[in-house]
PDB file of C-alpha atoms in Angstrom:
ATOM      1  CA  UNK A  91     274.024 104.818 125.022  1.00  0.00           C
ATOM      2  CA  UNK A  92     276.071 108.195 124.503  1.00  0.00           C
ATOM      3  CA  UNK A  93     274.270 109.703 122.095  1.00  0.00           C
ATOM      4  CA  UNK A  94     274.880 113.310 121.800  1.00  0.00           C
ATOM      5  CA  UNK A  95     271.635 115.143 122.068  1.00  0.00           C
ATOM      6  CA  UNK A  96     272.754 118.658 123.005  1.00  0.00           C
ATOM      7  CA  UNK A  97     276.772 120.351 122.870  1.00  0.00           C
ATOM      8  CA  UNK A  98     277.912 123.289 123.933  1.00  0.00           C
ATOM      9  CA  UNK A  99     281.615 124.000 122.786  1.00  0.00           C
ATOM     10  CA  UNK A 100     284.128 126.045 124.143  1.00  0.00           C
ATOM     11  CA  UNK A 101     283.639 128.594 121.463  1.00  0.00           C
ATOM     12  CA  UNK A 102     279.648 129.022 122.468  1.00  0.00           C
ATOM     13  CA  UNK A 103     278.692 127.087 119.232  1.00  0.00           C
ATOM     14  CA  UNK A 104     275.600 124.822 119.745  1.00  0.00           C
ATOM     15  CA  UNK A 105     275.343 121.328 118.526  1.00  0.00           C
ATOM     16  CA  UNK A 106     271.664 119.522 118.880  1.00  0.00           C
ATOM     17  CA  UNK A 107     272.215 115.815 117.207  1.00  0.00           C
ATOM     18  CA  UNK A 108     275.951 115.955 116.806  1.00  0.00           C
ATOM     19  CA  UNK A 109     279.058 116.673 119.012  1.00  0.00           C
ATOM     20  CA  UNK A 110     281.000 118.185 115.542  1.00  0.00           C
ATOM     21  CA  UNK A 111     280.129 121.608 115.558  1.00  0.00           C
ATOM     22  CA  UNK A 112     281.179 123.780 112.660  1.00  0.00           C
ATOM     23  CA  UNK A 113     278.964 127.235 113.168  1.00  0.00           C
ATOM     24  CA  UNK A 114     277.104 128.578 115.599  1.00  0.00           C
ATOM     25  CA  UNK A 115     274.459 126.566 115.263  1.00  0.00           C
ATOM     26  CA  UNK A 116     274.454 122.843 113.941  1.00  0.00           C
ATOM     27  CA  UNK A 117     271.613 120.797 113.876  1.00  0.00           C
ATOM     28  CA  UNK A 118     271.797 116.911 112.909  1.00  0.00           C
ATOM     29  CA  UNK A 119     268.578 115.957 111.682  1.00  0.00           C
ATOM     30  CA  UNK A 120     265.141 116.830 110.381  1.00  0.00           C
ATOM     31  CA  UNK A 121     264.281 120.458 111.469  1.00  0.00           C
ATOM     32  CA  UNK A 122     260.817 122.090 111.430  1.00  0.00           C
ATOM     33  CA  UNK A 123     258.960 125.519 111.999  1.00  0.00           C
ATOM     34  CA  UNK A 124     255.346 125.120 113.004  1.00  0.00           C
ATOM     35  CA  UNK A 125     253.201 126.663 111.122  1.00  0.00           C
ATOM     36  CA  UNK A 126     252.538 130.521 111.996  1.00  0.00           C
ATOM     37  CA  UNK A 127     255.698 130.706 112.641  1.00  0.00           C
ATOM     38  CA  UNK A 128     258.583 132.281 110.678  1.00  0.00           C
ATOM     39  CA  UNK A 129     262.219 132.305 109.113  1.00  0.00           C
ATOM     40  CA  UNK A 130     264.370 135.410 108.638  1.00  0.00           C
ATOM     41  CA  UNK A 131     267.307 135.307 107.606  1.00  0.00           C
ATOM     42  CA  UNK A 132     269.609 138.803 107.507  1.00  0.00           C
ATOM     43  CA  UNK A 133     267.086 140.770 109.843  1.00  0.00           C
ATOM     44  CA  UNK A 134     265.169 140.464 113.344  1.00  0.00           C
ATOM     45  CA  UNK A 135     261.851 141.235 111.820  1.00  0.00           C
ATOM     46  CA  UNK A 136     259.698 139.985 109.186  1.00  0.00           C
ATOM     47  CA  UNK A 137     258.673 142.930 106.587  1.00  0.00           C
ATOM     48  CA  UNK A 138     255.108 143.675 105.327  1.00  0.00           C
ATOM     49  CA  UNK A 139     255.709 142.991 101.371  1.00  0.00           C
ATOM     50  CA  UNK A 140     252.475 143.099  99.005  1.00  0.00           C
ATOM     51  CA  UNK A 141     250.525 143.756 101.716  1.00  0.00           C
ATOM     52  CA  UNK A 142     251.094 140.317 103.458  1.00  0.00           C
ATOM     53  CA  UNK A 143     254.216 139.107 105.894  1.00  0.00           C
ATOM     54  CA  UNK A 144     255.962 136.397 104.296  1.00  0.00           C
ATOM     55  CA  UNK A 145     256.863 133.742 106.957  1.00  0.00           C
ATOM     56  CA  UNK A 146     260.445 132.410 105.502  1.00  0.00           C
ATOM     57  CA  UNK A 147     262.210 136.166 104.088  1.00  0.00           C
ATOM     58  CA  UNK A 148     265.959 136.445 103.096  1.00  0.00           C
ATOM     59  CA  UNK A 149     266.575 140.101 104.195  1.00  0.00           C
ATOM     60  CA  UNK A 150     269.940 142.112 102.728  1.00  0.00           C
ATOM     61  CA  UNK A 151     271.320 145.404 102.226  1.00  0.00           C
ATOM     62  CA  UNK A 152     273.733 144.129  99.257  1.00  0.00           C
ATOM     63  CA  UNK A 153     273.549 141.572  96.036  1.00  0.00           C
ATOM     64  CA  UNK A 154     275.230 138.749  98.240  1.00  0.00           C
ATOM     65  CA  UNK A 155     273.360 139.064 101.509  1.00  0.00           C
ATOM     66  CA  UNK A 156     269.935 138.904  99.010  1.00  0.00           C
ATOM     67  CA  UNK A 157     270.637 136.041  97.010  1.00  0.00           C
ATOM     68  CA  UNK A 158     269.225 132.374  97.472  1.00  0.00           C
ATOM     69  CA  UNK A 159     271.199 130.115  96.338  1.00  0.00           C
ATOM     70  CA  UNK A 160     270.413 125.873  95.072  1.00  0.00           C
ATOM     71  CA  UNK A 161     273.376 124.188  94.318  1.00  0.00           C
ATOM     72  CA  UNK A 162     273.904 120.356  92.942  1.00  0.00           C
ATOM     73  CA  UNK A 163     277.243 118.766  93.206  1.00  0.00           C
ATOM     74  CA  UNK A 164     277.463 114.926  91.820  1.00  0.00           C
ATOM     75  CA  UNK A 165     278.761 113.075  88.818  1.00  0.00           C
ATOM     76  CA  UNK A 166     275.298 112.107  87.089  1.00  0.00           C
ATOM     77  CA  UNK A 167     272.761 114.177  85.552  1.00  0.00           C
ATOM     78  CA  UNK A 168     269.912 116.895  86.227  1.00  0.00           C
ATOM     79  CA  UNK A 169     270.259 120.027  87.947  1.00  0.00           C
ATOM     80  CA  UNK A 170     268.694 122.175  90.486  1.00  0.00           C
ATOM     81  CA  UNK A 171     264.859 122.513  90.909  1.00  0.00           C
ATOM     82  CA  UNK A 172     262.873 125.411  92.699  1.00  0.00           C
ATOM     83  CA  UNK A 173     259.331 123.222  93.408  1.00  0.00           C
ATOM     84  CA  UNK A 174     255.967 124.184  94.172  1.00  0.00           C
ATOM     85  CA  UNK A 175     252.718 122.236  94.626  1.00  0.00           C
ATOM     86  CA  UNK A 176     249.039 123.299  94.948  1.00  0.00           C
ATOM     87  CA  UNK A 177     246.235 121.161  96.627  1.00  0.00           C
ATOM     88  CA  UNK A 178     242.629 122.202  97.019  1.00  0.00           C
ATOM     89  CA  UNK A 179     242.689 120.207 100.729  1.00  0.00           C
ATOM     90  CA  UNK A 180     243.167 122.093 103.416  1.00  0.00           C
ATOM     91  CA  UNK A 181     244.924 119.531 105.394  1.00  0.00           C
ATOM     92  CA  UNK A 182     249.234 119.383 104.917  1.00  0.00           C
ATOM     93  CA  UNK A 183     249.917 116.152 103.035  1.00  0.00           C
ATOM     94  CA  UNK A 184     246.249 115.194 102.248  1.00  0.00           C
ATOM     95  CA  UNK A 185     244.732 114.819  98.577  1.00  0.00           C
ATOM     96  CA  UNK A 186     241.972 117.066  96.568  1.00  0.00           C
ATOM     97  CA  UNK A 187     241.891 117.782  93.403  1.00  0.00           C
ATOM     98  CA  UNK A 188     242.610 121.227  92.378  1.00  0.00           C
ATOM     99  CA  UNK A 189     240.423 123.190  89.768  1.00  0.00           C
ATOM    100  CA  UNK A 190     240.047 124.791  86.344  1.00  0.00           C
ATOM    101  CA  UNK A 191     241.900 128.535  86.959  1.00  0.00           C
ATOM    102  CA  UNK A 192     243.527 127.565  90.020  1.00  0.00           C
ATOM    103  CA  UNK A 193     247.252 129.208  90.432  1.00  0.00           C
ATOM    104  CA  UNK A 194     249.718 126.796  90.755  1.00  0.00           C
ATOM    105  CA  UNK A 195     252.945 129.548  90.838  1.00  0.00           C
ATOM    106  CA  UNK A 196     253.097 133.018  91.375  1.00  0.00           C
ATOM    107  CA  UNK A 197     256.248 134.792  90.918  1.00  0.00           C
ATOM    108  CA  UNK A 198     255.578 138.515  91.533  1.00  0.00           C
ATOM    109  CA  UNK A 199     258.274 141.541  92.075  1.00  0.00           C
ATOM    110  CA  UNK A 200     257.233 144.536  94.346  1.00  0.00           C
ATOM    111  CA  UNK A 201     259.359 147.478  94.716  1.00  0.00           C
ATOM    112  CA  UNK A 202     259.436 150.371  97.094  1.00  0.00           C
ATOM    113  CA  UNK A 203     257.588 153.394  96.025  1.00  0.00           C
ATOM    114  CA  UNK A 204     258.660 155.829  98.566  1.00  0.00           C
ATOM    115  CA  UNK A 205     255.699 154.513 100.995  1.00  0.00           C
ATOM    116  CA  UNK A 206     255.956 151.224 101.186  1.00  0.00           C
ATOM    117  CA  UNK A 207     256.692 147.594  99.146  1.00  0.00           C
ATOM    118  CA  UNK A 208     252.835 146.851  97.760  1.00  0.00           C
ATOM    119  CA  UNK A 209     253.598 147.809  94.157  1.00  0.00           C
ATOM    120  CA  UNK A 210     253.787 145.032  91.670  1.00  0.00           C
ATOM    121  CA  UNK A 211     256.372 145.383  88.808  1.00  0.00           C
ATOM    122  CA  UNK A 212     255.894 142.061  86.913  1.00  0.00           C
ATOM    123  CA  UNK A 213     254.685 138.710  87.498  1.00  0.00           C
ATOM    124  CA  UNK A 214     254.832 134.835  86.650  1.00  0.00           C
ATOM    125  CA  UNK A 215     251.611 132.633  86.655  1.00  0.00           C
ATOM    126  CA  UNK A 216     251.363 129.088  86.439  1.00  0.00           C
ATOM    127  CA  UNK A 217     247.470 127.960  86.216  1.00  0.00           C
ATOM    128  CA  UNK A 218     245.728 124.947  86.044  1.00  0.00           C
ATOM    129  CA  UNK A 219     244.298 125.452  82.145  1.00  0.00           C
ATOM    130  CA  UNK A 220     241.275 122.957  81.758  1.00  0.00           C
ATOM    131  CA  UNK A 221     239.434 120.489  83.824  1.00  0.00           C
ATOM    132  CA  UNK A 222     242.001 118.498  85.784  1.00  0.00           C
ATOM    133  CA  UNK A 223     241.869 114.446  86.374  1.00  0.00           C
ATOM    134  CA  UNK A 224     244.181 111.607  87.795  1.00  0.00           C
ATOM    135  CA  UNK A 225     247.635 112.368  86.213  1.00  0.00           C
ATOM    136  CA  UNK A 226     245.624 114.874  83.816  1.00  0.00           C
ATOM    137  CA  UNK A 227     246.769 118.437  84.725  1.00  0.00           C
ATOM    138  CA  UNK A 228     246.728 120.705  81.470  1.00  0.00           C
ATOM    139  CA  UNK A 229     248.549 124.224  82.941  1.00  0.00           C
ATOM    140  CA  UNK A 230     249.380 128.144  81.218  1.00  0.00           C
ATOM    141  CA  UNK A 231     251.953 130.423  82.091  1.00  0.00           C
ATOM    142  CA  UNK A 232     250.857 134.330  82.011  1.00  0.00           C
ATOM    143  CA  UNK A 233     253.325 136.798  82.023  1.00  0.00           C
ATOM    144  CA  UNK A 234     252.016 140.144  83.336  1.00  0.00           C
ATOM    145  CA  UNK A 235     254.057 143.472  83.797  1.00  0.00           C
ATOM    146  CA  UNK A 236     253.238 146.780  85.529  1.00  0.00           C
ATOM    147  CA  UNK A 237     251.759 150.051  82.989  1.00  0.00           C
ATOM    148  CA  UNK A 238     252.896 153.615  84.059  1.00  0.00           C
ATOM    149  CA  UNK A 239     250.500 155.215  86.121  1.00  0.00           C
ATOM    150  CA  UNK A 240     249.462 151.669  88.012  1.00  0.00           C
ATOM    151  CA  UNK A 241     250.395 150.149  90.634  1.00  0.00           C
ATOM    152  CA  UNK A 242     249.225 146.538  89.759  1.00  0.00           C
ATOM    153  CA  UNK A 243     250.249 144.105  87.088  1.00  0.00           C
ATOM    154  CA  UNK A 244     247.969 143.375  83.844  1.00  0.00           C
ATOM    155  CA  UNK A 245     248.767 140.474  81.312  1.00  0.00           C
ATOM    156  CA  UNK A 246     250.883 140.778  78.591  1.00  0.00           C
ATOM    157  CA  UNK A 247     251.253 137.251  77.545  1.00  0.00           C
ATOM    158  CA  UNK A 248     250.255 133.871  78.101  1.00  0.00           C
ATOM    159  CA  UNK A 249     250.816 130.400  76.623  1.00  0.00           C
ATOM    160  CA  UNK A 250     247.734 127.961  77.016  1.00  0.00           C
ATOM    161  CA  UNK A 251     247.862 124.141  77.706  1.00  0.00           C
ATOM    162  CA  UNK A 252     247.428 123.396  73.732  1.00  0.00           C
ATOM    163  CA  UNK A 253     250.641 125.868  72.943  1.00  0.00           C
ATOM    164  CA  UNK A 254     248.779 129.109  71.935  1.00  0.00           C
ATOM    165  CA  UNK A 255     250.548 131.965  72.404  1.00  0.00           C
ATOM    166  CA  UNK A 256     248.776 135.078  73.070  1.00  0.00           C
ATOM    167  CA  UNK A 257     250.140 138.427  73.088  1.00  0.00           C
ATOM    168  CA  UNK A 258     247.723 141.495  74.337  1.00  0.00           C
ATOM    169  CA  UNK A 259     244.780 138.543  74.592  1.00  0.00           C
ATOM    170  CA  UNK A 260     243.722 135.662  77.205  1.00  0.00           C
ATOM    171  CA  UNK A 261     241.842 133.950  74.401  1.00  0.00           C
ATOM    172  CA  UNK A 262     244.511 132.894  72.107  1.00  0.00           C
ATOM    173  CA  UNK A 263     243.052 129.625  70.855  1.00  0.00           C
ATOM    174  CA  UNK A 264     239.952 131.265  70.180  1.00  0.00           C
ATOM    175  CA  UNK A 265     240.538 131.488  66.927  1.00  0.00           C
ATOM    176  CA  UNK A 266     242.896 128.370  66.312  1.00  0.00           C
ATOM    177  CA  UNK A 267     245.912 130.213  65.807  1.00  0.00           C
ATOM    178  CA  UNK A 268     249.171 129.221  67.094  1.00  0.00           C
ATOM    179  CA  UNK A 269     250.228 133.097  67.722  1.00  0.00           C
ATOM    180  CA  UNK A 270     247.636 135.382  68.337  1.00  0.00           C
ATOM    181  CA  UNK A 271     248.582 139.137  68.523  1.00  0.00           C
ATOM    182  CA  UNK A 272     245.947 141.904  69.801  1.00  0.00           C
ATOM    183  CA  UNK A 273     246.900 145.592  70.508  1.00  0.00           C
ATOM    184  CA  UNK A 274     243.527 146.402  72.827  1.00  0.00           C
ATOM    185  CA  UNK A 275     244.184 150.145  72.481  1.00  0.00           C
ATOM    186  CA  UNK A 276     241.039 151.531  70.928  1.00  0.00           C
ATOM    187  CA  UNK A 277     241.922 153.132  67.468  1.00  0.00           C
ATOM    188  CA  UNK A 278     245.741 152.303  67.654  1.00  0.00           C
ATOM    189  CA  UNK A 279     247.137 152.595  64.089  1.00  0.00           C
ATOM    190  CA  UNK A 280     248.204 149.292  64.257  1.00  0.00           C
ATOM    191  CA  UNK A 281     249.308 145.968  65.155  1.00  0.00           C
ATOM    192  CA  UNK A 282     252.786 145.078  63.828  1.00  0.00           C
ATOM    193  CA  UNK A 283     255.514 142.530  63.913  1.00  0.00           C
ATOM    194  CA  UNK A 284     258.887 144.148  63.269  1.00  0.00           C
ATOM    195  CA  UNK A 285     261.794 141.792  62.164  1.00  0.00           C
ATOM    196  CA  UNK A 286     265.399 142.689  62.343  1.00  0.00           C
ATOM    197  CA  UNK A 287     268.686 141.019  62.160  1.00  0.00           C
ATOM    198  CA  UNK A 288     272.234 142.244  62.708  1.00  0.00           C
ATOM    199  CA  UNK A 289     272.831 143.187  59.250  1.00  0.00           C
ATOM    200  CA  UNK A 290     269.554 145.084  59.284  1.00  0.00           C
ATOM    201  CA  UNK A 291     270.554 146.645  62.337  1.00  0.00           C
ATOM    202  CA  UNK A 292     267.689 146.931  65.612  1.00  0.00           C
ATOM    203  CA  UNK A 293     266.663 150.786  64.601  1.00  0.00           C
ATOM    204  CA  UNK A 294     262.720 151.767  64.175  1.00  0.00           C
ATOM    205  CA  UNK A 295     263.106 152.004  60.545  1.00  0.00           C
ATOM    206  CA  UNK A 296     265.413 149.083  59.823  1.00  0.00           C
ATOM    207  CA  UNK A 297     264.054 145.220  58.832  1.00  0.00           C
ATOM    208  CA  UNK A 298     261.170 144.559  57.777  1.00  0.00           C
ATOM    209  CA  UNK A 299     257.365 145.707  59.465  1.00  0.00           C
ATOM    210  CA  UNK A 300     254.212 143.511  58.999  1.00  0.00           C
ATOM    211  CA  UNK A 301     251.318 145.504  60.285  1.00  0.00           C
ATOM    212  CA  UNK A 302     247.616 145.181  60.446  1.00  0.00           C
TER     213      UNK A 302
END
């Protein structure tokens, strides 16, 4: 048998799995990372971001060098898909149900505020919305952003597993209502819907207002 387990080519590039190396490292089959350990692509060091050290981090001092990129090249249909999955077992690859609340994505943007990266911007949330069952997973999506002064994001919007939207309020099907909009500043003037079109033009005073 002549299997190729290990090449080293006259240019120093490694091959493990293959003797057709094409960068410096080429590896022919299924690859892991235990777990505790990390990825870092762009750096030699992991960074501290939100107050935790994420294991796999694409590091960068430009726009290329910090972009991740999923690409799909054949004839038929579909298209990329970024993929995440939450289990309440604390076992890899074993089954337990997950439960009422539980967060399913979380998309969040820190930035640097002079001292370090632990200040939220914005966020994404993807929740398990109801009791859950066999094939049965009802889920929301919260949108949160950052107020001046704060550090930490509050939600904005969400839209439940029934398709109420809320706006300014978790509780949007409360009431039954498709859209639900809430301004929670105490004695605010108002709550208002402001519609505009091109020909009305985008300004404060332009379109039409609907306030309560």
């Amino acid at each position: 048998d002549n299997k190729i387990n290990l090449m080293l080519d006259a240019n120093g590039n490694v091959g493990i799995g293959t003797a057709t190396v094409n960068t410096v490292l080429q590896v022919h089959g299924d690859t892991s990372i235990s777990n505790g350990y990390g990825l870092i692509v762009g750096h030699t060091a992991q960074v501290n971001i939100g107050g935790v050290v994420p294991e796999a981090q694409v590091l960068g001092t430009g726009g290329v060098d910090s972009q991740l990129a999923l690409g799909m090249f054949n004839t038929g249909g579909g298209g990329p898909q970024l993929t995440f999955v939450r289990s309440r077992n604390g076992t890899i690859g074993s089954n337990t149900i997950v439960c009422d609340g539980d967060p399913v994505v979380q998309i969040v943007g820190y930035a640097d505020d002079g001292t370090d990266y632990a200040s939220a911007v914005g966020s994404i949330s993807i929740n398990i919305d109801s009791t859950p069952g066999e094939n049965d997973t009802p889920g929301r999506i919260t949108f949160s952003t950052t107020p001046d002064g704060s550090n930490a994001v509050t939600e904005k919007m969400r839209i439940t597993a029934i398709g109420g939207v809320g706006i300014g309020t978790a509780s949007p099907t409360g009431s039954g209502r498709a859209l639900h909009l809430h301004n929670p500043t105490a004695g605010a003037v108002a709550t208002t819907i402001h519609l505009t079109t091109a020909d009305t033009g985008a300004g404060i005073g332009d379109g039409s207002v609907i306030a309560l």
